Amino acid sequence: IGMFQFYRGEDSMALHTLSEARAIAPASTVILNNRAKVLTGMGRVDDALKDYDKVVELDSVNFPAHFNRAYLRFQTGDSVGASSDLAILEKIAPDDPNTLLLLAVANSNRGYYTEAVSYYNRLIEKEKKAEYYTGRAMARLAKGDLAEASDDIGRGLELDPHDGELYFCRAYLHLLQYDEESARADAKLAASYGVDPARIKELFSK
C-alpha cells in the first residue's frame, strides 16, 4: 500500500504507511528498501542512507541497498563509501547490467576512462542500447579516441535517432575536430531533445 501511495505521488502518506509497516516487521529489508526509496524521492537523502545502512546491517549482500546507497553516496560526494559499495556489488553481482553501468559511470567520473570503456564493452556485449554507446563515446572522447567515439555515436543514433545525449557527444566531437559550425548544429539538436542548455553552454565555453 505504501508503494502504491508513493507511485500516486502521496509521499507523506507512503512514508507513514511504510513506517507503520516497519514497526510491525522491523527486520524486513523489503520495507526498509522501499522506505529509503520514498525518502529519496522526498529529497531526504540522509534519512534514506540511514535506512540503507540498516538494510546492510541485516543483510550484508543485499543488492538493492548497496546499489542505491552507492548511487546516493556518489551524489553526496562520498566517493570512499560509494567505492566500498561498488566493491561489494562486483562480488555479489559482477555481471548484472546495473552493476556494470554504475561501475562504468563511476570510473568515467573519476577519470579512469580505459576502465570505463571496458565496462561499457561488457554492457554492449549483453545488450546494445543507445545509452551504453553514449557513455562509451564520452569516455573515448575524453581519451582522445575520436574515430572510435564517432563510430559509437553513429551506432547509438541508429538505435535511437532522438537521443539528445548522442547529439551532445557529436557536438563535443566536432569541437575537438575544430568544426564549430557542425558542433553548434548538433548542440541545437541536443537541446531540442532535452539536453540541459547549461551543459551545452559550458561545452562551448571550454
mmCIF file of C-alpha atoms in Angstrom:
data_model
loop_
_atom_site.group_PDB
_atom_site.id
_atom_site.type_symbol
_atom_site.label_atom_id
_atom_site.label_comp_id
_atom_site.label_asym_id
_atom_site.label_seq_id
_atom_site.Cartn_x
_atom_site.Cartn_y
_atom_site.Cartn_z
ATOM 1 C CA ILE A 1 0.000 0.000 0.000
ATOM 2 C CA GLY A 2 2.830 2.359 0.865
ATOM 3 C CA MET A 3 4.432 1.969 -2.541
ATOM 4 C CA PHE A 4 1.085 2.430 -4.320
ATOM 5 C CA GLN A 5 0.728 5.691 -2.412
ATOM 6 C CA PHE A 6 4.241 6.695 -3.433
ATOM 7 C CA TYR A 7 3.591 5.973 -7.107
ATOM 8 C CA ARG A 8 0.429 8.111 -6.863
ATOM 9 C CA GLY A 9 2.544 10.987 -5.586
ATOM 10 C CA GLU A 10 1.332 10.716 -1.989
ATOM 11 C CA ASP A 11 4.836 10.771 -0.497
ATOM 12 C CA SER A 12 3.945 11.683 3.089
ATOM 13 C CA MET A 13 1.237 9.055 3.303
ATOM 14 C CA ALA A 14 3.582 6.475 1.784
ATOM 15 C CA LEU A 15 6.250 7.279 4.357
ATOM 16 C CA HIS A 16 3.724 6.982 7.180
ATOM 17 C CA THR A 17 2.448 3.634 5.870
ATOM 18 C CA LEU A 18 5.928 2.183 5.449
ATOM 19 C CA SER A 19 6.992 3.410 8.890
ATOM 20 C CA GLU A 20 3.978 1.631 10.370
ATOM 21 C CA ALA A 21 4.913 -1.486 8.422
ATOM 22 C CA ARG A 22 8.451 -1.338 9.785
ATOM 23 C CA ALA A 23 7.120 -1.073 13.337
ATOM 24 C CA ILE A 24 5.323 -4.372 12.696
ATOM 25 C CA ALA A 25 8.277 -6.029 10.950
ATOM 26 C CA PRO A 26 11.497 -4.224 11.967
ATOM 27 C CA ALA A 27 13.743 -6.848 10.339
ATOM 28 C CA SER A 28 12.145 -6.602 6.896
ATOM 29 C CA THR A 29 14.727 -5.452 4.349
ATOM 30 C CA VAL A 30 11.986 -5.058 1.739
ATOM 31 C CA ILE A 31 10.190 -2.462 3.860
ATOM 32 C CA LEU A 32 13.425 -0.600 4.601
ATOM 33 C CA ASN A 33 14.463 -0.568 0.945
ATOM 34 C CA ASN A 34 11.037 0.742 -0.044
ATOM 35 C CA ARG A 35 11.063 3.408 2.647
ATOM 36 C CA ALA A 36 14.533 4.504 1.546
ATOM 37 C CA LYS A 37 13.202 4.840 -1.999
ATOM 38 C CA VAL A 38 10.365 7.058 -0.751
ATOM 39 C CA LEU A 39 12.735 9.156 1.358
ATOM 40 C CA THR A 40 14.997 9.618 -1.655
ATOM 41 C CA GLY A 41 12.018 10.758 -3.706
ATOM 42 C CA MET A 42 11.219 13.295 -0.989
ATOM 43 C CA GLY A 43 14.758 14.653 -1.111
ATOM 44 C CA ARG A 44 15.598 13.284 2.344
ATOM 45 C CA VAL A 45 18.830 11.650 1.238
ATOM 46 C CA ASP A 46 20.433 11.440 4.695
ATOM 47 C CA ASP A 47 17.427 9.570 6.066
ATOM 48 C CA ALA A 48 17.376 7.289 3.025
ATOM 49 C CA LEU A 49 21.039 6.454 3.587
ATOM 50 C CA LYS A 50 20.269 5.549 7.210
ATOM 51 C CA ASP A 51 17.653 3.072 6.026
ATOM 52 C CA TYR A 52 20.074 1.561 3.518
ATOM 53 C CA ASP A 53 22.646 1.282 6.320
ATOM 54 C CA LYS A 54 20.108 -0.684 8.371
ATOM 55 C CA VAL A 55 19.381 -2.980 5.418
ATOM 56 C CA VAL A 56 23.083 -3.758 5.055
ATOM 57 C CA GLU A 57 23.320 -4.460 8.787
ATOM 58 C CA LEU A 58 20.538 -7.017 8.383
ATOM 59 C CA ASP A 59 21.739 -8.415 5.049
ATOM 60 C CA SER A 60 25.345 -7.620 4.127
ATOM 61 C CA VAL A 61 24.895 -8.720 0.491
ATOM 62 C CA ASN A 62 21.584 -7.017 -0.224
ATOM 63 C CA PHE A 63 21.938 -5.868 -3.839
ATOM 64 C CA PRO A 64 19.313 -3.058 -3.952
ATOM 65 C CA ALA A 65 20.678 -1.482 -0.783
ATOM 66 C CA HIS A 66 24.295 -1.487 -1.928
ATOM 67 C CA PHE A 67 23.359 -0.280 -5.406
ATOM 68 C CA ASN A 68 21.126 2.577 -4.269
ATOM 69 C CA ARG A 69 23.455 3.539 -1.430
ATOM 70 C CA ALA A 70 26.382 3.729 -3.861
ATOM 71 C CA TYR A 71 24.349 5.979 -6.155
ATOM 72 C CA LEU A 72 23.359 8.296 -3.297
ATOM 73 C CA ARG A 73 26.881 8.352 -1.897
ATOM 74 C CA PHE A 74 28.227 9.483 -5.254
ATOM 75 C CA GLN A 75 25.603 12.225 -5.322
ATOM 76 C CA THR A 76 26.606 13.452 -1.869
ATOM 77 C CA GLY A 77 30.326 13.344 -2.646
ATOM 78 C CA ASP A 78 31.112 10.306 -0.509
ATOM 79 C CA SER A 79 33.323 8.619 -3.078
ATOM 80 C CA VAL A 80 35.014 6.398 -0.473
ATOM 81 C CA GLY A 81 31.701 4.993 0.751
ATOM 82 C CA ALA A 82 30.432 4.596 -2.788
ATOM 83 C CA SER A 83 33.583 2.699 -3.760
ATOM 84 C CA SER A 84 33.020 0.353 -0.826
ATOM 85 C CA ASP A 85 29.517 -0.422 -2.088
ATOM 86 C CA LEU A 86 30.804 -0.893 -5.640
ATOM 87 C CA ALA A 87 33.396 -3.405 -4.420
ATOM 88 C CA ILE A 88 30.629 -5.444 -2.816
ATOM 89 C CA LEU A 89 28.431 -5.200 -5.913
ATOM 90 C CA GLU A 90 31.301 -6.546 -8.003
ATOM 91 C CA LYS A 91 31.485 -9.555 -5.693
ATOM 92 C CA ILE A 92 27.784 -10.360 -5.378
ATOM 93 C CA ALA A 93 26.562 -9.449 -8.880
ATOM 94 C CA PRO A 94 29.558 -8.829 -11.161
ATOM 95 C CA ASP A 95 27.639 -9.368 -14.400
ATOM 96 C CA ASP A 96 24.453 -7.528 -13.505
ATOM 97 C CA PRO A 97 23.867 -4.680 -16.006
ATOM 98 C CA ASN A 98 23.102 -2.261 -13.166
ATOM 99 C CA THR A 99 26.424 -3.067 -11.523
ATOM 100 C CA LEU A 100 28.324 -2.696 -14.786
ATOM 101 C CA LEU A 101 26.633 0.606 -15.618
ATOM 102 C CA LEU A 102 27.311 2.094 -12.202
ATOM 103 C CA LEU A 103 30.941 0.978 -12.408
ATOM 104 C CA ALA A 104 31.267 2.433 -15.908
ATOM 105 C CA VAL A 105 29.861 5.795 -14.824
ATOM 106 C CA ALA A 106 31.911 5.828 -11.608
ATOM 107 C CA ASN A 107 35.167 5.149 -13.436
ATOM 108 C CA SER A 108 34.352 7.750 -16.064
ATOM 109 C CA ASN A 109 33.626 10.356 -13.382
ATOM 110 C CA ARG A 110 36.958 9.593 -11.726
ATOM 111 C CA GLY A 111 38.822 9.988 -14.988
ATOM 112 C CA TYR A 112 39.564 6.265 -15.381
ATOM 113 C CA TYR A 113 38.386 6.217 -18.971
ATOM 114 C CA THR A 114 40.058 2.978 -20.064
ATOM 115 C CA GLU A 115 38.339 1.118 -17.230
ATOM 116 C CA ALA A 116 35.038 2.825 -18.073
ATOM 117 C CA VAL A 117 35.298 1.708 -21.710
ATOM 118 C CA SER A 118 35.919 -1.852 -20.515
ATOM 119 C CA TYR A 119 32.689 -1.855 -18.505
ATOM 120 C CA TYR A 120 30.741 -0.335 -21.385
ATOM 121 C CA ASN A 121 32.153 -3.068 -23.637
ATOM 122 C CA ARG A 122 30.697 -5.696 -21.312
ATOM 123 C CA LEU A 123 27.346 -3.919 -21.248
ATOM 124 C CA ILE A 124 27.172 -3.692 -25.038
ATOM 125 C CA GLU A 125 28.057 -7.363 -25.336
ATOM 126 C CA LYS A 126 24.982 -8.114 -23.227
ATOM 127 C CA GLU A 127 22.625 -5.655 -24.920
ATOM 128 C CA LYS A 128 23.046 -2.888 -27.450
ATOM 129 C CA LYS A 129 21.494 0.282 -26.023
ATOM 130 C CA ALA A 130 21.888 3.884 -27.140
ATOM 131 C CA GLU A 131 22.793 4.982 -23.607
ATOM 132 C CA TYR A 132 25.673 2.497 -23.470
ATOM 133 C CA TYR A 133 27.079 3.787 -26.747
ATOM 134 C CA THR A 134 26.710 7.332 -25.404
ATOM 135 C CA GLY A 135 28.687 6.506 -22.285
ATOM 136 C CA ARG A 136 31.411 4.721 -24.187
ATOM 137 C CA ALA A 137 31.605 7.552 -26.727
ATOM 138 C CA MET A 138 32.099 10.140 -23.971
ATOM 139 C CA ALA A 139 34.822 8.041 -22.356
ATOM 140 C CA ARG A 140 36.541 7.612 -25.704
ATOM 141 C CA LEU A 141 36.312 11.331 -26.437
ATOM 142 C CA ALA A 142 37.972 12.016 -23.100
ATOM 143 C CA LYS A 143 40.726 9.583 -24.068
ATOM 144 C CA GLY A 144 41.176 11.246 -27.443
ATOM 145 C CA ASP A 145 39.991 8.202 -29.395
ATOM 146 C CA LEU A 146 37.942 10.273 -31.822
ATOM 147 C CA ALA A 147 37.416 7.681 -34.572
ATOM 148 C CA GLU A 148 36.125 5.094 -32.103
ATOM 149 C CA ALA A 149 33.898 7.694 -30.434
ATOM 150 C CA SER A 150 32.461 8.699 -33.800
ATOM 151 C CA ASP A 151 31.636 5.058 -34.507
ATOM 152 C CA ASP A 152 29.867 4.736 -31.139
ATOM 153 C CA ILE A 153 27.818 7.876 -31.802
ATOM 154 C CA GLY A 154 26.750 6.546 -35.188
ATOM 155 C CA ARG A 155 25.757 3.175 -33.751
ATOM 156 C CA GLY A 156 23.836 4.846 -30.949
ATOM 157 C CA LEU A 157 21.907 7.089 -33.327
ATOM 158 C CA GLU A 158 20.935 4.048 -35.383
ATOM 159 C CA LEU A 159 19.275 2.679 -32.241
ATOM 160 C CA ASP A 160 17.720 5.982 -31.138
ATOM 161 C CA PRO A 161 17.840 8.981 -33.507
ATOM 162 C CA HIS A 162 16.122 11.121 -30.854
ATOM 163 C CA ASP A 163 18.737 10.689 -28.116
ATOM 164 C CA GLY A 164 19.880 14.174 -27.157
ATOM 165 C CA GLU A 165 22.964 12.907 -25.351
ATOM 166 C CA LEU A 166 24.305 11.422 -28.586
ATOM 167 C CA TYR A 167 23.963 14.757 -30.365
ATOM 168 C CA PHE A 168 25.709 16.372 -27.390
ATOM 169 C CA CYS A 169 28.536 13.843 -27.821
ATOM 170 C CA ARG A 170 28.741 14.591 -31.515
ATOM 171 C CA ALA A 171 28.858 18.328 -30.809
ATOM 172 C CA TYR A 172 31.779 17.668 -28.469
ATOM 173 C CA LEU A 173 33.437 15.538 -31.164
ATOM 174 C CA HIS A 174 33.066 18.334 -33.741
ATOM 175 C CA LEU A 175 34.610 20.823 -31.332
ATOM 176 C CA LEU A 176 37.590 18.540 -30.850
ATOM 177 C CA GLN A 177 37.861 18.455 -34.641
ATOM 178 C CA TYR A 178 37.698 22.301 -34.792
ATOM 179 C CA ASP A 179 34.385 22.237 -36.660
ATOM 180 C CA GLU A 180 32.363 24.745 -34.652
ATOM 181 C CA GLU A 181 29.603 25.130 -37.241
ATOM 182 C CA SER A 182 28.740 21.414 -37.132
ATOM 183 C CA ALA A 183 29.120 21.437 -33.356
ATOM 184 C CA ARG A 184 26.534 24.205 -32.981
ATOM 185 C CA ALA A 185 24.123 22.397 -35.311
ATOM 186 C CA ASP A 186 24.366 19.259 -33.168
ATOM 187 C CA ALA A 187 24.118 21.298 -29.986
ATOM 188 C CA LYS A 188 20.830 22.705 -31.250
ATOM 189 C CA LEU A 189 19.567 19.163 -31.860
ATOM 190 C CA ALA A 190 20.748 18.111 -28.407
ATOM 191 C CA ALA A 191 18.779 20.937 -26.817
ATOM 192 C CA SER A 192 15.675 20.074 -28.834
ATOM 193 C CA TYR A 193 15.852 16.522 -27.453
ATOM 194 C CA GLY A 194 16.091 17.603 -23.836
ATOM 195 C CA VAL A 195 19.753 18.236 -23.019
ATOM 196 C CA ASP A 196 20.174 20.974 -20.418
ATOM 197 C CA PRO A 197 21.155 24.240 -22.194
ATOM 198 C CA ALA A 198 23.527 24.995 -19.315
ATOM 199 C CA ARG A 199 25.590 21.918 -20.188
ATOM 200 C CA ILE A 200 25.704 22.973 -23.818
ATOM 201 C CA LYS A 201 26.807 26.471 -22.852
ATOM 202 C CA GLU A 202 29.544 25.015 -20.656
ATOM 203 C CA LEU A 203 30.711 22.800 -23.518
ATOM 204 C CA PHE A 204 31.269 25.793 -25.784
ATOM 205 C CA SER A 205 32.894 27.852 -23.041
ATOM 206 C CA LYS A 206 35.762 25.380 -22.632
#
